[in-house]
Coordinates of C-alpha atoms in Angstrom, one line a residue:
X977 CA 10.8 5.7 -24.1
X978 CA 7.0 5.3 -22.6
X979 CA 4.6 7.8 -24.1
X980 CA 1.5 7.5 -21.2
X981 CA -1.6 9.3 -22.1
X982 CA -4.5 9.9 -19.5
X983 CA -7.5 7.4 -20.1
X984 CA -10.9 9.2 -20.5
X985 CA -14.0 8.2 -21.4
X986 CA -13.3 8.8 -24.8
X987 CA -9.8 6.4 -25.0
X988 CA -6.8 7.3 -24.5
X989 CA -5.7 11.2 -24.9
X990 CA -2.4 12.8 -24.9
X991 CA -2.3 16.4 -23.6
X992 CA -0.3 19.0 -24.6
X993 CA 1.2 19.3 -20.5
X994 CA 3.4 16.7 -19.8
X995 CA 5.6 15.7 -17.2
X996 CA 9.3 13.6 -17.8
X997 CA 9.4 10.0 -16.2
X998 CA 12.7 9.4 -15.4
X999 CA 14.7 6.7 -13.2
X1000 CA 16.4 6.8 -10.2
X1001 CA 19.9 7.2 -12.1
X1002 CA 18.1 10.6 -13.7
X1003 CA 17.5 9.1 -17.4
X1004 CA 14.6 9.8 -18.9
X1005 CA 12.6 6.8 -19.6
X1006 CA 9.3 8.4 -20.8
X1007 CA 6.7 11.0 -20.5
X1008 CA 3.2 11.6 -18.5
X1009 CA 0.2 13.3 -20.1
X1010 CA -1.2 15.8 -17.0
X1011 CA -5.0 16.4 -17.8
X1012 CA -6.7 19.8 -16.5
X1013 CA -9.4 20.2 -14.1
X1014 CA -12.0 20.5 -17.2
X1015 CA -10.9 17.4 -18.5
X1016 CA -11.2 15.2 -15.0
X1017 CA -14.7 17.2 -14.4
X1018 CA -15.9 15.9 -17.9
X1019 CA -14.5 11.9 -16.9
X1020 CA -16.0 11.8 -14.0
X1021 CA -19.5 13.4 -15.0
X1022 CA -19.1 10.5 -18.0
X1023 CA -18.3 7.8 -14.9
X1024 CA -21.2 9.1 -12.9
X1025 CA -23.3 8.2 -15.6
X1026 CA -22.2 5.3 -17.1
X1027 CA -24.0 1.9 -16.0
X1028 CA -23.7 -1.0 -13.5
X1029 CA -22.1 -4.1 -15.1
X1030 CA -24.3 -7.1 -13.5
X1031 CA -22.2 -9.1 -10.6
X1032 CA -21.3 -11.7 -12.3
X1033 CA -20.1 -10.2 -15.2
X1034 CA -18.2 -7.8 -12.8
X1035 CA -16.1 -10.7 -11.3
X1036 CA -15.5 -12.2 -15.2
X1037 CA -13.9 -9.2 -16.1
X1038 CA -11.8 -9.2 -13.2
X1039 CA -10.6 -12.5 -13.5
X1040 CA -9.6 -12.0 -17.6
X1041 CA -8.0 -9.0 -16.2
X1042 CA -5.7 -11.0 -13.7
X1043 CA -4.4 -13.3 -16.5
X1044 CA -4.0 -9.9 -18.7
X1045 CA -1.9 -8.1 -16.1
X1046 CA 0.5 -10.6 -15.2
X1047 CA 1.0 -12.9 -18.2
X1048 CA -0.8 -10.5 -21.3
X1049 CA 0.7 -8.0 -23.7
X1050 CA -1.1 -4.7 -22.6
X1051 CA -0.5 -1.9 -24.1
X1052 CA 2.2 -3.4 -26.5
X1053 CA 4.0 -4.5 -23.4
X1054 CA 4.7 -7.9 -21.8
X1055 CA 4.5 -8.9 -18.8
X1056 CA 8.8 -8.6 -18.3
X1057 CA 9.1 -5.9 -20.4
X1058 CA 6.5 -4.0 -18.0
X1059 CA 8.8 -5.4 -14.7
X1060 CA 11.7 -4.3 -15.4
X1061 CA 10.5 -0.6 -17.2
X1062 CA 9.1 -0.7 -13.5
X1063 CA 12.1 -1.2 -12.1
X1064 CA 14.3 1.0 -14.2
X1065 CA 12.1 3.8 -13.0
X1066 CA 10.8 3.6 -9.6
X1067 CA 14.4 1.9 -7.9
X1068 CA 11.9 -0.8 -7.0
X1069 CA 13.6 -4.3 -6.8
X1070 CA 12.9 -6.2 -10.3
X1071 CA 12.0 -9.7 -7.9
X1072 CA 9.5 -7.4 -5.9
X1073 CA 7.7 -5.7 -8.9
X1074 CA 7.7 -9.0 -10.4
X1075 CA 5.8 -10.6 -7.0
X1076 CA 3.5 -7.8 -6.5
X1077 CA 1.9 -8.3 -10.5
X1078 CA 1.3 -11.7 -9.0
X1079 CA -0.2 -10.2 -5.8
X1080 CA -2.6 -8.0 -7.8
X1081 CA -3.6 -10.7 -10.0
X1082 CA -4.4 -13.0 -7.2
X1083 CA -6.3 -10.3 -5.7
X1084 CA -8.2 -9.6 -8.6
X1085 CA -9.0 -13.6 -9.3
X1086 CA -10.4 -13.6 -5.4
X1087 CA -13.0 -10.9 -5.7
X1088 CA -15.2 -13.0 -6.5
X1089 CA -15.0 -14.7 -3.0
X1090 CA -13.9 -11.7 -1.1
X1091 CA -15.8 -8.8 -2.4
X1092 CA -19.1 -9.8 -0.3
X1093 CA -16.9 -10.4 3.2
X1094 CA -17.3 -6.6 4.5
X1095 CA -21.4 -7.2 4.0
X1096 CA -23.4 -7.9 7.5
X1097 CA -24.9 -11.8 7.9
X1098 CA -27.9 -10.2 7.8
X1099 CA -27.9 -8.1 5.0
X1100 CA -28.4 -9.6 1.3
X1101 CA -26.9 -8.7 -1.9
X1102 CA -29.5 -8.3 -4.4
X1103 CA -33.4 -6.8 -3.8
X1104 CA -34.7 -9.8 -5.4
X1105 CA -33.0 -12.5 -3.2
X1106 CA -36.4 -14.5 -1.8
X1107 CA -35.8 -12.7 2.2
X1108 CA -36.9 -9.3 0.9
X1109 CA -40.2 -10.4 0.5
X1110 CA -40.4 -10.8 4.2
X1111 CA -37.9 -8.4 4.8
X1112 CA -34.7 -7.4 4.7
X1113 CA -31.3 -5.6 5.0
X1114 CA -29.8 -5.0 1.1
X1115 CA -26.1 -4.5 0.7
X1116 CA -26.0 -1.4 -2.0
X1117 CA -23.1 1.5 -2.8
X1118 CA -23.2 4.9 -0.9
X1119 CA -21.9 6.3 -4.0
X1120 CA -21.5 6.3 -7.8
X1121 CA -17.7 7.1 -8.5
X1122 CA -14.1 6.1 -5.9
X1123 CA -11.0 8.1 -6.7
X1124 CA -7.7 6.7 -5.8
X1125 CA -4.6 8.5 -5.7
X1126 CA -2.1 6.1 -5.7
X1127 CA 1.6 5.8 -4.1
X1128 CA 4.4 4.7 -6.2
X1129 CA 6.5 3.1 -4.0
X1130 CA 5.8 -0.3 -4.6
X1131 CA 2.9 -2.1 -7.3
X1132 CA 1.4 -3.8 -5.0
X1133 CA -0.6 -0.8 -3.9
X1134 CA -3.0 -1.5 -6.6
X1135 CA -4.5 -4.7 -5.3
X1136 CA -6.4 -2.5 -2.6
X1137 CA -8.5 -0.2 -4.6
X1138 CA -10.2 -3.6 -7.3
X1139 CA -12.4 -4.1 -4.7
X1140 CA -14.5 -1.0 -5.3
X1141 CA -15.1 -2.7 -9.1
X1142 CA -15.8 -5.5 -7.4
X1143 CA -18.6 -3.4 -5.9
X1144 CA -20.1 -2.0 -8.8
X1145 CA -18.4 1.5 -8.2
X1146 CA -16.8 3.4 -11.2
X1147 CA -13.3 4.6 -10.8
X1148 CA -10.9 6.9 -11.1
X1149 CA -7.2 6.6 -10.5
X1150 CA -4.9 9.2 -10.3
X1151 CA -1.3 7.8 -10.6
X1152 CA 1.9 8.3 -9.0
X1153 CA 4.3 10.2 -11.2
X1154 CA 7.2 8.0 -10.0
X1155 CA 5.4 4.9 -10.9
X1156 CA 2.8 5.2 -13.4
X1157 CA 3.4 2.1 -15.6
X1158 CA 1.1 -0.6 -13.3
X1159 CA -1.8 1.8 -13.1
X1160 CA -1.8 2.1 -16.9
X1161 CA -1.2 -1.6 -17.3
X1162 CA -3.8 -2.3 -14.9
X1163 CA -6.1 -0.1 -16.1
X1164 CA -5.5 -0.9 -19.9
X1165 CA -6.5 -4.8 -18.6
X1166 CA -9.6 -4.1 -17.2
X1167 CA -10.9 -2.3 -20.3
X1168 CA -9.2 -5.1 -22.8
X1169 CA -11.3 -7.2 -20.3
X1170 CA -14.3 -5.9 -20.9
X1171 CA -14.8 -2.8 -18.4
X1172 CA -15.7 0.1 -20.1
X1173 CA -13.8 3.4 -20.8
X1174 CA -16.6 5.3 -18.6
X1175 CA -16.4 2.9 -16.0
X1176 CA -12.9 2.5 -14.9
X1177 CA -10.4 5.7 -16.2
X1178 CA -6.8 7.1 -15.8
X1179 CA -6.3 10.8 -14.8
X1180 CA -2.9 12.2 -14.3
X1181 CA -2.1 15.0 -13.0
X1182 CA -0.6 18.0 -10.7
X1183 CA -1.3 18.5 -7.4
X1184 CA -3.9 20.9 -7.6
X1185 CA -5.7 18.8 -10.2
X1186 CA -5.5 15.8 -7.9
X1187 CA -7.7 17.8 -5.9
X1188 CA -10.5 18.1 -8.0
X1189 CA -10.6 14.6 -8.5
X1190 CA -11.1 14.6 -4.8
X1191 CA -14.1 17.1 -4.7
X1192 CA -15.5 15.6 -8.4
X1193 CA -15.7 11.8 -6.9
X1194 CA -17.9 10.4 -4.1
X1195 CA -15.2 8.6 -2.2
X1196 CA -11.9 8.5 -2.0
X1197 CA -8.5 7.0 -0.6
X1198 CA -5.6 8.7 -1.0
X1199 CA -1.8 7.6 -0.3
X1200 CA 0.5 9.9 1.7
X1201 CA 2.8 10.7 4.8
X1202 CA 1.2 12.5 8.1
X1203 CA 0.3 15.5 5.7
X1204 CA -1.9 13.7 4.0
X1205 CA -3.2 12.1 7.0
X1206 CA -4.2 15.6 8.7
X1207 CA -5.0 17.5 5.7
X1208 CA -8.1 14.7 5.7
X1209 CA -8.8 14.0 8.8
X1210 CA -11.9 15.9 8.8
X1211 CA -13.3 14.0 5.7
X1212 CA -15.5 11.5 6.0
X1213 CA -15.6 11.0 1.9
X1214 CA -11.8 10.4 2.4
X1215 CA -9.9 7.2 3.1
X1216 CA -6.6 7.8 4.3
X1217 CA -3.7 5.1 3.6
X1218 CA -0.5 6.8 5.7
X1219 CA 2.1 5.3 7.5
X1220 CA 1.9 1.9 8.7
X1221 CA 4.5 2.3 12.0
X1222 CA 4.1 -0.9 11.8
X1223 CA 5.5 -2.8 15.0
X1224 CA 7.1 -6.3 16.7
X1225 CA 6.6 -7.1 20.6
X1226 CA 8.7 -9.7 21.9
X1227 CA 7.7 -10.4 25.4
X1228 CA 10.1 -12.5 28.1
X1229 CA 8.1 -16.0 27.6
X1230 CA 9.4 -16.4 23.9
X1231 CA 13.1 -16.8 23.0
X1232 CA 14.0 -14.6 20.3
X1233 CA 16.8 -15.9 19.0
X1234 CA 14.7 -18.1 17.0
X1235 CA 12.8 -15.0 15.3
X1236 CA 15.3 -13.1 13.8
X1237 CA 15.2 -13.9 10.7
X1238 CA 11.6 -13.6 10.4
X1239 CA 12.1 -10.4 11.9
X1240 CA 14.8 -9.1 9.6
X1241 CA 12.9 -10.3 6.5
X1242 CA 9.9 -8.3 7.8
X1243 CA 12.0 -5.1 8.1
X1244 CA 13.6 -5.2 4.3
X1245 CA 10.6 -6.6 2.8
X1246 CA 9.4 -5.0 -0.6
X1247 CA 12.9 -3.1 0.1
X1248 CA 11.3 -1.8 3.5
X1249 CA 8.7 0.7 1.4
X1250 CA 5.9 -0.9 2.2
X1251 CA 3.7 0.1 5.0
X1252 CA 3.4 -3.1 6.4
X1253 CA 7.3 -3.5 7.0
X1254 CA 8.5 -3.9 10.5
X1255 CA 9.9 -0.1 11.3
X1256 CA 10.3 -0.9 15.6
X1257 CA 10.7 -3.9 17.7
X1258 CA 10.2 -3.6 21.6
X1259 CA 11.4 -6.2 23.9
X1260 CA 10.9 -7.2 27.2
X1261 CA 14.5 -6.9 28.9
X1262 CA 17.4 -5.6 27.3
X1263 CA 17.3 -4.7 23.6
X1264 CA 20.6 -4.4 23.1
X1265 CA 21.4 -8.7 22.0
X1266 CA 17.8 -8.0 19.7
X1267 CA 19.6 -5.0 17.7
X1268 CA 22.8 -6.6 17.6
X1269 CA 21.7 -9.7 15.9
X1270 CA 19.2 -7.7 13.8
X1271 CA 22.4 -5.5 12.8
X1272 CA 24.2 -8.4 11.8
X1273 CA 21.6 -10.3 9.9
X1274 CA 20.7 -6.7 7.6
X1275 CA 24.5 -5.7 7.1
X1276 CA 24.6 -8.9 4.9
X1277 CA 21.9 -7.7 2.3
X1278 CA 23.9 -6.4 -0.8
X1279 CA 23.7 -3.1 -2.6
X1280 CA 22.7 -4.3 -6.3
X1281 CA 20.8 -2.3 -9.1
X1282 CA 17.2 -2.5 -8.6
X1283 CA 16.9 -4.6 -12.1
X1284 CA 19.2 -7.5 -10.9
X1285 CA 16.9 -10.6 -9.9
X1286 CA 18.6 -10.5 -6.4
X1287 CA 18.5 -7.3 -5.4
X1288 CA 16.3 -6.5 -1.8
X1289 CA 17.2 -2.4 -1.5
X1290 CA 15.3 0.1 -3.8
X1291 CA 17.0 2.3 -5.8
X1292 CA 16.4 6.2 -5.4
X1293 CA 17.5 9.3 -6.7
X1294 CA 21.6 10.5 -5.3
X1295 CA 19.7 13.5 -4.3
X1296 CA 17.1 12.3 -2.2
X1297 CA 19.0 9.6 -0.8
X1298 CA 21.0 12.3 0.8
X1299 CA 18.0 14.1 1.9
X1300 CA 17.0 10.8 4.0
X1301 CA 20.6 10.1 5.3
X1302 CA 20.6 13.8 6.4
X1303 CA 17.3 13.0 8.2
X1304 CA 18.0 10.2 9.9
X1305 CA 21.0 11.6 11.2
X1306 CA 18.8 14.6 12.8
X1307 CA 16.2 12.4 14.2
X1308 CA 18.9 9.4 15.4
X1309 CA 20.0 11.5 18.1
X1310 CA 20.5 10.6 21.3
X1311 CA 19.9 6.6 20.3
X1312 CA 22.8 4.0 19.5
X1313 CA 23.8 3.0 16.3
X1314 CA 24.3 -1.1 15.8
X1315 CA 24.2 -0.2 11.9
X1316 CA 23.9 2.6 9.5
X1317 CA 25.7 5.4 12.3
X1318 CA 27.9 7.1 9.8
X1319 CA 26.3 7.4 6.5
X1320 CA 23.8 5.0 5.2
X1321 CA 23.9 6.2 1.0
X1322 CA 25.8 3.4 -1.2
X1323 CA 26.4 5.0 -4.8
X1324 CA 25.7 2.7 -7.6
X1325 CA 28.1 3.0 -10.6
X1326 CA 25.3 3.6 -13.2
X1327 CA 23.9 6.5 -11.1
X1328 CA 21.6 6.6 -8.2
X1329 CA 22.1 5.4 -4.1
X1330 CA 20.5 2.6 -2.7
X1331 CA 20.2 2.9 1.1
X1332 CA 21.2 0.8 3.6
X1333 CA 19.6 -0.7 6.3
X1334 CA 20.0 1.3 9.9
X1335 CA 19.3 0.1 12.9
X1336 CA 19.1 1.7 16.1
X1337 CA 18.7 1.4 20.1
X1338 CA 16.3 3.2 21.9
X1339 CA 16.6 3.8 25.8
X1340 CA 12.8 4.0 26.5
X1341 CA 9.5 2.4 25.3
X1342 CA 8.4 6.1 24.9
X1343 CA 11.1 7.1 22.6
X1344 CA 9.7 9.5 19.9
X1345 CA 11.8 7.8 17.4
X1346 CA 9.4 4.2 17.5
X1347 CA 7.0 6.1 15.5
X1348 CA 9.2 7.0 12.8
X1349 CA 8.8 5.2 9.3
X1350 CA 11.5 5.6 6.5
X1351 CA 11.3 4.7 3.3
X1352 CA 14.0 1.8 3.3
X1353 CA 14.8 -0.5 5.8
X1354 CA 15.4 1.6 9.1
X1355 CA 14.1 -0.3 12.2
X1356 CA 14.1 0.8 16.0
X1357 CA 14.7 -1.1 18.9
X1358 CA 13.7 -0.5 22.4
X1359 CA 12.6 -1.8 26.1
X1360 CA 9.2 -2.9 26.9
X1361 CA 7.8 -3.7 30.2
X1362 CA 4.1 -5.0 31.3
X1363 CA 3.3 -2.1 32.8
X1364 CA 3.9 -0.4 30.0
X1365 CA 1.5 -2.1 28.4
X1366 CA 0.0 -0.9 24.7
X1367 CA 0.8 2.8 25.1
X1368 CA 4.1 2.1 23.2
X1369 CA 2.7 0.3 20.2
X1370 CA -0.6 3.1 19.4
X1371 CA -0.8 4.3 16.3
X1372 CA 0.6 1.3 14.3
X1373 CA -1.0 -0.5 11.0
X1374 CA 0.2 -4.0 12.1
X1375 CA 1.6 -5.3 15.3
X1376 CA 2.5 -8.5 15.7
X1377 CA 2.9 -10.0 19.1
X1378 CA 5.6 -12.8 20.3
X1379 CA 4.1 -13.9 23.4
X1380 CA 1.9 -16.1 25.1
X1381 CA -0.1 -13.5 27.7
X1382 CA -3.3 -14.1 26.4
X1383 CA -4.9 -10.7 28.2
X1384 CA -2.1 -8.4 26.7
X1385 CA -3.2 -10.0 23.2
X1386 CA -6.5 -9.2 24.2
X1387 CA -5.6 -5.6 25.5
X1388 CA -4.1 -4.8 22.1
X1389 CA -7.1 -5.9 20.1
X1390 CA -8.9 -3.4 22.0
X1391 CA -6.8 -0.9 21.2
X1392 CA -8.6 1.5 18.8
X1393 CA -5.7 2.8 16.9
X1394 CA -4.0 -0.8 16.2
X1395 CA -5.4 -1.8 13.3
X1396 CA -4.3 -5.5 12.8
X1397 CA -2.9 -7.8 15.7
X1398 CA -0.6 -10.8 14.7
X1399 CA 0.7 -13.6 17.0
X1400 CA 3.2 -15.7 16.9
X1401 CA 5.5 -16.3 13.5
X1402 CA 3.1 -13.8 11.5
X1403 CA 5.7 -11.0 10.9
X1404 CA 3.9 -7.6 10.1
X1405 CA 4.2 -7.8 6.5
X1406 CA 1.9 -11.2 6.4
X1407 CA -1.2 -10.5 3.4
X1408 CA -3.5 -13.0 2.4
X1409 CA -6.7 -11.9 -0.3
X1410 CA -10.1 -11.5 1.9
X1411 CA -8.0 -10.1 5.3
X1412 CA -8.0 -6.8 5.1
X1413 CA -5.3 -4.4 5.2
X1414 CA -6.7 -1.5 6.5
X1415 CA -10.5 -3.2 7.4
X1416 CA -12.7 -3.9 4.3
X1417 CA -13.0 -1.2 1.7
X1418 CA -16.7 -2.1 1.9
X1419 CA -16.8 -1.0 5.3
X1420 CA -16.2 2.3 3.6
X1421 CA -17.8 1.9 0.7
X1422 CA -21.1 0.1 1.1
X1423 CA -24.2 0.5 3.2
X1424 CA -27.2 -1.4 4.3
X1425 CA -31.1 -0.5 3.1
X1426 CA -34.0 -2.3 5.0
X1427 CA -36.4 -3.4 2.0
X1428 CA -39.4 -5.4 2.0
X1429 CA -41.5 -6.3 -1.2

């Protein structure tokens, strides 16, 4: 049983409201500490006013925390004993939650290379550097304090929000009551690393709470569906992180037998959760061969427990696993099923449902189901022709082209609402430290200041 407590400015505190932690099966595997409005006011005032580590010690920190997080006891936990406590409670795959501690500890080592990347050539990074004295643009913080309120459906969330550290930001993290365990790992390792308690803090909470952490903070980004997208829209302070709709265009001029595979992989990575997975592919002739082989390849992944080192599908809830077969089902209709058309819930003996993969046929590249995401691996197939040209793929995190028409790549980079373009053999779900995910957070974050000394 994990006892979490909230972590203040004054260590770590246990309130007297708490929430049960329990695993997809419906054991309870621990309890959450959820801190009041009073108490988050009183962090972040203490966060506001807390000072600047210097750069360099900044990026020190962050690299002792890496080791820490993925190889260090932290909190009287190892690093497998944290994995598969992960895995127990959030359905996660135990191979997934183990690769994204290595993705946030490879982010964290890179800050020191990637944290200046958002800053303009001709800005510079500290008043003092010798071109102030003639003249300059000075890369400083809009703010004092980021909130993040984090997701829970996979770890690897976590290796977005370091950056603002990186910055010289404090911040405040509000965790994900189905996944709490990396935040307070993560957290725990910066301060064992050196950051302060009123520099970097934990604050669970309730809904309405969360809220306040919103309105206490500078900036923040935020984790959600389309809810969350609209209910911010009209917030500047607010960085949204929604649905990916994340997307694959094959075009006539590339044979796609040979991506498949790279395709199916992209559609169950992280056990399809993750924002980046592939959720439609549009082709250029008939889609029905594409689905077909897509079928076939994703009806071999097996239904496992999310702890067993081989398992792809997460785990969730019996309950909720319903909820989404019974959704899909409403929103499937009219489309053809290649896999997944009668019931998509596989009961696991020890209690819970993984869900497996669906995919569906589309008749039309303007089909209202290509801009639906699901939180397993549930991927969409449809027609594409030229002169239908980027309309079908708006609105999508990552979309990553299999073709060689060099003005239809360029036509999709123009496109305002895709955010990242990839060619070739770069499935969606492709992440490297210093490419951003959703542009830079210093883009967000960060402003320039013309100085002259």
């Amino acid at each position: 049983m994990a006892t979490l407590g909230a972590l203040g400015a004054d260590g770590e505190y246990h309130a007297r409201r708490r929430t049960d932690l329990t695993s997809a099966s419906g054991e309870k595997v621990g309890e959450l500490s959820l801190v009041s409005p009073l108490y988050v006011r009183r962090t972040v005032a203490a966060l506001r006013q807390a000072s600047v580590p210097r750069a360099s010690d900044r990026f020190a920190m962050l690299e002792k925390a890496a080791d820490l997080h993925l190889n260090g006891i932290v909190a009287g936990l190892g690093a497998d004993a944290y994995a598969r406590l992960v895995s127990v409670a959030s359905g996660v795959p135990l191979a997934f939650v183990r690769s994204s501690a290595t993705g946030v500890a490879q982010a964290l080592r890179a800050l020191r290379h990637t944290a200046g990347l958002a800053m303009p050539r001709g800005a510079v990074a500290e008043w003092d550097d010798l071109r102030t004295a003639e003249g300059a643009a000075v890369w400083t913080r809009k703010g004092e304090v980021f909130a993040v309120h984090a997701s829970g459906n996979t770890p690897a969330v976590h290796s977005l929000w370091l950056e603002a550290l990186a910055l010289g930001y404090k911040v405040a993290v509000r965790p994900s009551t189905r996944e709490p365990f990396t935040a307070f790992r993560l957290v725990s390792a910066l301060r064992a690393a050196g950051f302060g308690n009123d520099t970097v803090a934990l604050l669970p909470c309730d809904h309405a709470t969360a809220d306040v952490i919103i309105a206490e903070a500078d900036f923040a980004m935020v984790y959600g569906g389309q809810d969350v997208i609209d209910k911010y829209a009209g917030d500047p302070r607010v960085l949204p992180q929604g649905p990916g709709r994340s997307k694959v265009l094959v075009t006539k001029d590339v044979d796609w037998h040979e991506k498949i595979g790279l395709i199916a992989d992209a559609v169950s990575f992280l056990g399809g959760t993750a924002c980046v997975c592939t959720t439609s592919v549009l082709v250029e002739g008939d889609p029905a061969p594409v689905a077909k082989a897509l079928a076939e390849r994703l009806s071999r992944i097996p239904t496992l427990p999310a702890e067993d080192p081989s398992a792809i599908l997460a785990v969730h809830p019996r309950d909720q696993a319903d909820r989404i077969d019974q959704y899909l089902r409403n929103v499937a209709g009219g489309t053809r099923a290649w896999l997944g058309g009668d019931r998509i819930v596989d009961e696991l003996p020890q209690g819970g449902a993984v869900l497996r993969p669906a995919v569906h046929e589309v008749h039309s590249s303007d089909a209202p189901q290509l801009n639906v995401e699901l939180p397993f691996p549930c991927v969409w197939v449809g027609p594409w022709a030229p002169e239908d040209g980027t309309a079908p793929l708006k609105d999508s995190l990552v979309v990553t082209a299999m073709t060689q028409d060099r003005q239809l790549v360029e036509n999709l980079l123009q496109e305002p609402s895709i955010i990242n373009v990839y060619l070739g053999d770069h499935p969606t779900t492709w992440m490297r430290p210093g490419v951003p995910h959703d542009g830079y957070l210093g883009e967000f974050l960060m402003r320039t200041k013309s100085m002259i000394r």
